[in-house]
PDB file of C-alpha atoms in Angstrom:
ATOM      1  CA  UNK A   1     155.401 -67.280 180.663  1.00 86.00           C
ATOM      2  CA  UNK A   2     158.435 -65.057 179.816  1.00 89.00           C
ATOM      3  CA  UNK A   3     160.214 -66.355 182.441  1.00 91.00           C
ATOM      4  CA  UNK A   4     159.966 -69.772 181.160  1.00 91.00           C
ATOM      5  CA  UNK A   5     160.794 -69.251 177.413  1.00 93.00           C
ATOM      6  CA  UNK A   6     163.594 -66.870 179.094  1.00 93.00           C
ATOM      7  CA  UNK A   7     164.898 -69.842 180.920  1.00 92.00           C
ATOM      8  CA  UNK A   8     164.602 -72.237 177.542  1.00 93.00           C
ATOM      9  CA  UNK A   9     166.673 -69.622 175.362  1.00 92.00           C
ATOM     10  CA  UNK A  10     169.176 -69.613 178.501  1.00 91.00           C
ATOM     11  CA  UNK A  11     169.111 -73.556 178.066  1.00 91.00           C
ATOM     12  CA  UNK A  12     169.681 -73.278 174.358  1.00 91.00           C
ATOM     13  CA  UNK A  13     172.807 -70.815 174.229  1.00 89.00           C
ATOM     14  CA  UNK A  14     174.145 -73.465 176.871  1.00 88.00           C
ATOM     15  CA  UNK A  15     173.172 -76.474 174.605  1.00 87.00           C
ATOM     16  CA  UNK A  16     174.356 -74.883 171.340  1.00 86.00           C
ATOM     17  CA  UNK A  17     178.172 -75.734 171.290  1.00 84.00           C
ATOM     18  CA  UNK A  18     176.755 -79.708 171.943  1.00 83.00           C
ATOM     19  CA  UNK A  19     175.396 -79.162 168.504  1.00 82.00           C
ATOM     20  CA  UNK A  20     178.539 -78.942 166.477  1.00 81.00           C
ATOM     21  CA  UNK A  21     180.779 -81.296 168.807  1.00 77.00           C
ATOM     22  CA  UNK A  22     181.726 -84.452 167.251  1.00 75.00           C
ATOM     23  CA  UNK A  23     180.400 -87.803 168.584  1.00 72.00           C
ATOM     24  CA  UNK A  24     182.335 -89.121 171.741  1.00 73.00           C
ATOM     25  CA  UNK A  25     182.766 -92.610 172.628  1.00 76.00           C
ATOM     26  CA  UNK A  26     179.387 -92.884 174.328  1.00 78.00           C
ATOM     27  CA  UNK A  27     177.269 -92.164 171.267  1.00 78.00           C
ATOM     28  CA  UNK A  28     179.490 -94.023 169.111  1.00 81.00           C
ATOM     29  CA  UNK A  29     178.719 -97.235 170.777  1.00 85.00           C
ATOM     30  CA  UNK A  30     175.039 -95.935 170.854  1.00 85.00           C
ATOM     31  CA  UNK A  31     174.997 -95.635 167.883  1.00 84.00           C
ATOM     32  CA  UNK A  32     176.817 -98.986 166.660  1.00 88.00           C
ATOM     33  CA  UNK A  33     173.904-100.826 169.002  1.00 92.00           C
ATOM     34  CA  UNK A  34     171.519 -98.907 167.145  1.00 91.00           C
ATOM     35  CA  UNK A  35     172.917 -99.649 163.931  1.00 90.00           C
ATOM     36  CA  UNK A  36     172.565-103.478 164.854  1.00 93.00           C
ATOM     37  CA  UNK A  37     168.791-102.896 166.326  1.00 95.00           C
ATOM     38  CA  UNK A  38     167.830-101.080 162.559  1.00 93.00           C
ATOM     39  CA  UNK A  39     169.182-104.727 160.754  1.00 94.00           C
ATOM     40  CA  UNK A  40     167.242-106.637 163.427  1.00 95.00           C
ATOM     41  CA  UNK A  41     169.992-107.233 165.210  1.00 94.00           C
ATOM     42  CA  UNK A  42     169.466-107.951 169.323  1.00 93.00           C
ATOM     43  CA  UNK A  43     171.119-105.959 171.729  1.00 92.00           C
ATOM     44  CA  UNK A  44     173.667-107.434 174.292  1.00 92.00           C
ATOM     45  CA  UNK A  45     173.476-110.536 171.673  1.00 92.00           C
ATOM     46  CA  UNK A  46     174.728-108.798 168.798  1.00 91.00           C
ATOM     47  CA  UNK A  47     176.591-105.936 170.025  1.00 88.00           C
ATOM     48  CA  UNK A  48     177.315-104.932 174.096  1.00 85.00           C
ATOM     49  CA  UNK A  49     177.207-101.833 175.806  1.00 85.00           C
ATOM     50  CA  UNK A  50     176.461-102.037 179.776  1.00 86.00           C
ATOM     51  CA  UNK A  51     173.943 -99.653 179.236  1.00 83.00           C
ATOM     52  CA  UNK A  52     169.917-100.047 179.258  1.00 83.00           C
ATOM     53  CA  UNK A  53     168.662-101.088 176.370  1.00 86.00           C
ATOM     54  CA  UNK A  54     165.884 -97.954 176.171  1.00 84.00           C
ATOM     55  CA  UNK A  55     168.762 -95.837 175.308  1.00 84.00           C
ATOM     56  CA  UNK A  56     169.771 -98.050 172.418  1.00 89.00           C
ATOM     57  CA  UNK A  57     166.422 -98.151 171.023  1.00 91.00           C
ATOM     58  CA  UNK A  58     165.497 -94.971 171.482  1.00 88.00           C
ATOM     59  CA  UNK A  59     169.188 -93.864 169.492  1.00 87.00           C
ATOM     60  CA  UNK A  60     167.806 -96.573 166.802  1.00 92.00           C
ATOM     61  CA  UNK A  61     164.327 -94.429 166.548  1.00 92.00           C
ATOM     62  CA  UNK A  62     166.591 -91.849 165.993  1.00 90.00           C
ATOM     63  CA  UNK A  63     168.796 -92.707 163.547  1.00 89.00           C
ATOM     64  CA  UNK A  64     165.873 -94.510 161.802  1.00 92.00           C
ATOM     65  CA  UNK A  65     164.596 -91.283 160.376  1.00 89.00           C
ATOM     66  CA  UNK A  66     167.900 -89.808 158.692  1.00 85.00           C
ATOM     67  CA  UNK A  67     169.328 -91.868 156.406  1.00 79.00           C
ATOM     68  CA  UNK A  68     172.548 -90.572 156.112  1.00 83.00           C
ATOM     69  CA  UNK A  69     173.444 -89.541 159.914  1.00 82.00           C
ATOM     70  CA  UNK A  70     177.327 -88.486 159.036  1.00 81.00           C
ATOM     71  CA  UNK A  71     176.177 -85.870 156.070  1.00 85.00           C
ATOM     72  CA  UNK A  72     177.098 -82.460 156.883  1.00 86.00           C
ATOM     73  CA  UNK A  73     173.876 -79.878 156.667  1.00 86.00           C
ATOM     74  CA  UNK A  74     174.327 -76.328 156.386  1.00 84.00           C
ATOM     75  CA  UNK A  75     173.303 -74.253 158.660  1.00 82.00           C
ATOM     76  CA  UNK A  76     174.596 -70.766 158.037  1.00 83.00           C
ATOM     77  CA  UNK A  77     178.198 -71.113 157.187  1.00 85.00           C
ATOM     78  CA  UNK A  78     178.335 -73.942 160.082  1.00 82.00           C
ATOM     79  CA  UNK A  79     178.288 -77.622 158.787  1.00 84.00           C
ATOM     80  CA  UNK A  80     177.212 -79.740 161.990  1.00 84.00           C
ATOM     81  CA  UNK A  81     176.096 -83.702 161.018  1.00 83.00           C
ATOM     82  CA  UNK A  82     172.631 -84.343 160.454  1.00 85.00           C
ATOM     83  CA  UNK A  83     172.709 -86.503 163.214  1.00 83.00           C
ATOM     84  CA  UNK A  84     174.327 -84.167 165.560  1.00 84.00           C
ATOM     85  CA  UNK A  85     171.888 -82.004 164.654  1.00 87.00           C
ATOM     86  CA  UNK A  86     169.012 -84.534 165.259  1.00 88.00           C
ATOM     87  CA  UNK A  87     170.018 -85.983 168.413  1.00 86.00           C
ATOM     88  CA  UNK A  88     170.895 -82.790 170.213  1.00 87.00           C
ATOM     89  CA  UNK A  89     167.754 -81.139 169.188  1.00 90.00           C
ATOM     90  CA  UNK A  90     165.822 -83.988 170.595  1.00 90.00           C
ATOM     91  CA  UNK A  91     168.260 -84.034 173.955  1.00 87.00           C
ATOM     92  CA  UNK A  92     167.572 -80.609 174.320  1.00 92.00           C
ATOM     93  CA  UNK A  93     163.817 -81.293 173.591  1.00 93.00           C
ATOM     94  CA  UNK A  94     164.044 -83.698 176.208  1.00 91.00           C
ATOM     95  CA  UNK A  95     166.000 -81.339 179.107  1.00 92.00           C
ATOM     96  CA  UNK A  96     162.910 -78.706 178.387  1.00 95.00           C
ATOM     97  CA  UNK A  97     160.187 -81.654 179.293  1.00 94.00           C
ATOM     98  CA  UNK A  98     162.164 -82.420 182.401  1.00 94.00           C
ATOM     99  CA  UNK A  99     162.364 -78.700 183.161  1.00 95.00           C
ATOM    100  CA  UNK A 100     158.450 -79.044 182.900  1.00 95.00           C
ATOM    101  CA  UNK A 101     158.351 -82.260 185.007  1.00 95.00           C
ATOM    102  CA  UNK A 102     160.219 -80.422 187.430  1.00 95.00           C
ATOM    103  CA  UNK A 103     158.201 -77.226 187.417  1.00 96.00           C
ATOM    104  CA  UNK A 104     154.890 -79.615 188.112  1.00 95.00           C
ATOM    105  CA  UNK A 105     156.744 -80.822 190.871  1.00 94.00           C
ATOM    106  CA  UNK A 106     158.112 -77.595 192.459  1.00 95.00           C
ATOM    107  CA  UNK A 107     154.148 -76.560 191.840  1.00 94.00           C
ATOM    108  CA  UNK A 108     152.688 -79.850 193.786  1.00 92.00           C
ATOM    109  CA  UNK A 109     155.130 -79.116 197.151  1.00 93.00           C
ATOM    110  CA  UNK A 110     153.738 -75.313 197.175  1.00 93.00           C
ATOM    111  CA  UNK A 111     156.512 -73.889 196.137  1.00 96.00           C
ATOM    112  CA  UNK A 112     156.399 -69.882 194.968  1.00 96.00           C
ATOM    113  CA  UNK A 113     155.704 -69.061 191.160  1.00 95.00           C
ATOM    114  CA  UNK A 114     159.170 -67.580 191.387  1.00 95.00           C
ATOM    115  CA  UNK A 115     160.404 -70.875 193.259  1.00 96.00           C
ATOM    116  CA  UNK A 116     159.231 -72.891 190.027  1.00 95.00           C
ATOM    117  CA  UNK A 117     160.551 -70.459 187.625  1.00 95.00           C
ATOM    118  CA  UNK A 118     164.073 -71.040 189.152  1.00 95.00           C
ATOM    119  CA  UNK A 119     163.065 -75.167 189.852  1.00 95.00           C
ATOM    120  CA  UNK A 120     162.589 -75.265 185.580  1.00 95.00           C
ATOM    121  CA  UNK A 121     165.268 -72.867 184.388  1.00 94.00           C
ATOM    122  CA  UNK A 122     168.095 -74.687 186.518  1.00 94.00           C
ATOM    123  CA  UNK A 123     166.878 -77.700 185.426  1.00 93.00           C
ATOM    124  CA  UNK A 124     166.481 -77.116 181.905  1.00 91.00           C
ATOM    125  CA  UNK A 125     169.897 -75.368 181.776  1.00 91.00           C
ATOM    126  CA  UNK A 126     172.196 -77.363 184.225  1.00 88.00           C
ATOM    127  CA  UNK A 127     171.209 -80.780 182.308  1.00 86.00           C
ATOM    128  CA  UNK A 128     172.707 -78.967 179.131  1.00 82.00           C
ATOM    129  CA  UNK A 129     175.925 -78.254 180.534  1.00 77.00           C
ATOM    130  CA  UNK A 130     178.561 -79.073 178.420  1.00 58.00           C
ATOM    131  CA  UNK A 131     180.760 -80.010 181.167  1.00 51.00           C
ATOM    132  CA  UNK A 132     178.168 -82.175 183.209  1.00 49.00           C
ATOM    133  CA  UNK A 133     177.095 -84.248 179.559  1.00 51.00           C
ATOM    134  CA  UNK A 134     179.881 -83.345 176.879  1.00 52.00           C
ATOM    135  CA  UNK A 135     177.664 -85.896 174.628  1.00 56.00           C
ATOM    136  CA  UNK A 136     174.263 -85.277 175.129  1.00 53.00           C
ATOM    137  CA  UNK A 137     171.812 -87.915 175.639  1.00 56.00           C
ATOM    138  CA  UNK A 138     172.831 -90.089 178.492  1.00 68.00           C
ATOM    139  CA  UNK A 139     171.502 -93.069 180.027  1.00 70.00           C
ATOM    140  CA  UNK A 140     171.483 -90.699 183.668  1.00 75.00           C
ATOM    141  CA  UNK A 141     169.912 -87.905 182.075  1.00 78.00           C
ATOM    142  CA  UNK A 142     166.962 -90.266 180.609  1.00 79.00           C
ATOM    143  CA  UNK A 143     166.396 -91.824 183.862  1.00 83.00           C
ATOM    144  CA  UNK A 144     165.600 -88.112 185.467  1.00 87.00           C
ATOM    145  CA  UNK A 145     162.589 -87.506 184.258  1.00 89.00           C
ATOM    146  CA  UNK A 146     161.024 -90.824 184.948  1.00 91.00           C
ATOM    147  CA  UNK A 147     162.573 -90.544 188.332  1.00 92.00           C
ATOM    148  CA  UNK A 148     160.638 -87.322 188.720  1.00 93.00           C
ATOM    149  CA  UNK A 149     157.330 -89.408 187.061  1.00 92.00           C
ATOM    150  CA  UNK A 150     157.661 -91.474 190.116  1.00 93.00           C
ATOM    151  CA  UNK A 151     157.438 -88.632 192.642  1.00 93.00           C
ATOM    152  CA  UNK A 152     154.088 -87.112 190.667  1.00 94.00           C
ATOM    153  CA  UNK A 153     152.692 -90.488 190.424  1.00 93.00           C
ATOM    154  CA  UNK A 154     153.468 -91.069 194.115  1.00 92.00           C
ATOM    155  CA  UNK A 155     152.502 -87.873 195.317  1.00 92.00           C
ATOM    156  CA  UNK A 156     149.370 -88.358 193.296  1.00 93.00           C
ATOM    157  CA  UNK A 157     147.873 -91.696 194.210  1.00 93.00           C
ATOM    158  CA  UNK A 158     148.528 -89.910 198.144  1.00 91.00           C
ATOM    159  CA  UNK A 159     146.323 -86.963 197.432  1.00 90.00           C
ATOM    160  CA  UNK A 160     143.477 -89.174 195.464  1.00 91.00           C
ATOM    161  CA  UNK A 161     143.971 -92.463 197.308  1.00 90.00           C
ATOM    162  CA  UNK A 162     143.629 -93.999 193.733  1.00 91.00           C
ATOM    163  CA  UNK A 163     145.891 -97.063 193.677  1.00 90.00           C
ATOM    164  CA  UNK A 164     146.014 -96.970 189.832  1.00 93.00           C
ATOM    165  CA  UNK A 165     148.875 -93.882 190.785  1.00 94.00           C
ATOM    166  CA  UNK A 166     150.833 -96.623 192.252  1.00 92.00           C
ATOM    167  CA  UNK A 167     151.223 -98.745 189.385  1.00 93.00           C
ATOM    168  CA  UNK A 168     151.763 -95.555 187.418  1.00 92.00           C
ATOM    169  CA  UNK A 169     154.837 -94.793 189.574  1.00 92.00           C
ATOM    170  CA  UNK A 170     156.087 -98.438 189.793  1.00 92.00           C
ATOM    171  CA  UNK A 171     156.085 -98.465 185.568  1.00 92.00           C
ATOM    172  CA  UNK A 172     158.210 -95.502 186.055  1.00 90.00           C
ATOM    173  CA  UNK A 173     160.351 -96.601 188.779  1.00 88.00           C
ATOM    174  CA  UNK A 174     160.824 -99.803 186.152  1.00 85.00           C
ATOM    175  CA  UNK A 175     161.805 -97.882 183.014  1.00 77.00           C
TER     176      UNK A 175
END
């Protein structure tokens, strides 16, 4: 267990400078599509990005529960934007429940408790490199951890024969 909230601090101090970064092109137009979503607005109708629309609507649940995303918040003598704030906090959120996915995984092919220790800290951390995802949430970095759904699933319907595993993984493989 101290491994693992060793490895999520380790994620964090890689994740913090994402917190205070302005938004980049990508989240702008996220965020413009989710802007359009919030005043009922239809994606690829109303405003285009080539992107899935999950990542549009899940930047609209976002943004849905600050109502000013561009005010500054204090925290310390730092003043990142609420929205920053929000959406890296939930991006990291996210990277730690892949970490976990992955961990499962690493756990269902045998592998040692060291093995999985290493399987959720890389994880966690490498998917919060500034340098690999200078914005945060990505469209690539959401489709991980149903990506690593589908093995589970997969791996479970195998071990229990139960075909209701299979649909489980082809949801997955659809979102």
């Amino acid at each position: 267990m101290l491994g693992l909230v060793a490895s999520a601090l380790l994620a964090l101090l890689v994740k913090a400078p994402q917190f205070l970064a302005p938004m980049g092109q990508d989240q702008g137009l996220y965020h413009t599509v989710a802007q359009e979503i919030l005043r009922g607005g239809v994606p690829y109708r109303d405003a285009w990005d080539p992107k899935p629309p999950a990542v549009f609507y899940t930047h609209a649940a976002l943004l849905s529960v600050v109502s000013d995303p561009w005010r500054a918040c204090q925290v310390g003598s730092l003043q990142p934007r609420c929205g920053t704030l929000l959406f890296q906090a939930t991006d990291f959120l996210y990277s730690l429940v892949l970490g976990g996915l992955v961990l499962l995984l690493s756990r269902r092919f045998g592998f040692s408790a060291a093995a999985r220790l290493l399987a959720f800290g890389f994880t966690a951390t490498f998917v919060n490199l500034a340098r690999l995802d200078p914005e945060g949430s990505t469209p690539e970095k959401y489709a991980l951890a149903p990506a690593v759904g589908v093995l589970l699933a997969g791996l479970t319907a195998i071990d229990s024969g139960k075909r209701r595993w299979l649909l489980a993984a082809r949801v997955l493989s659809a979102v």
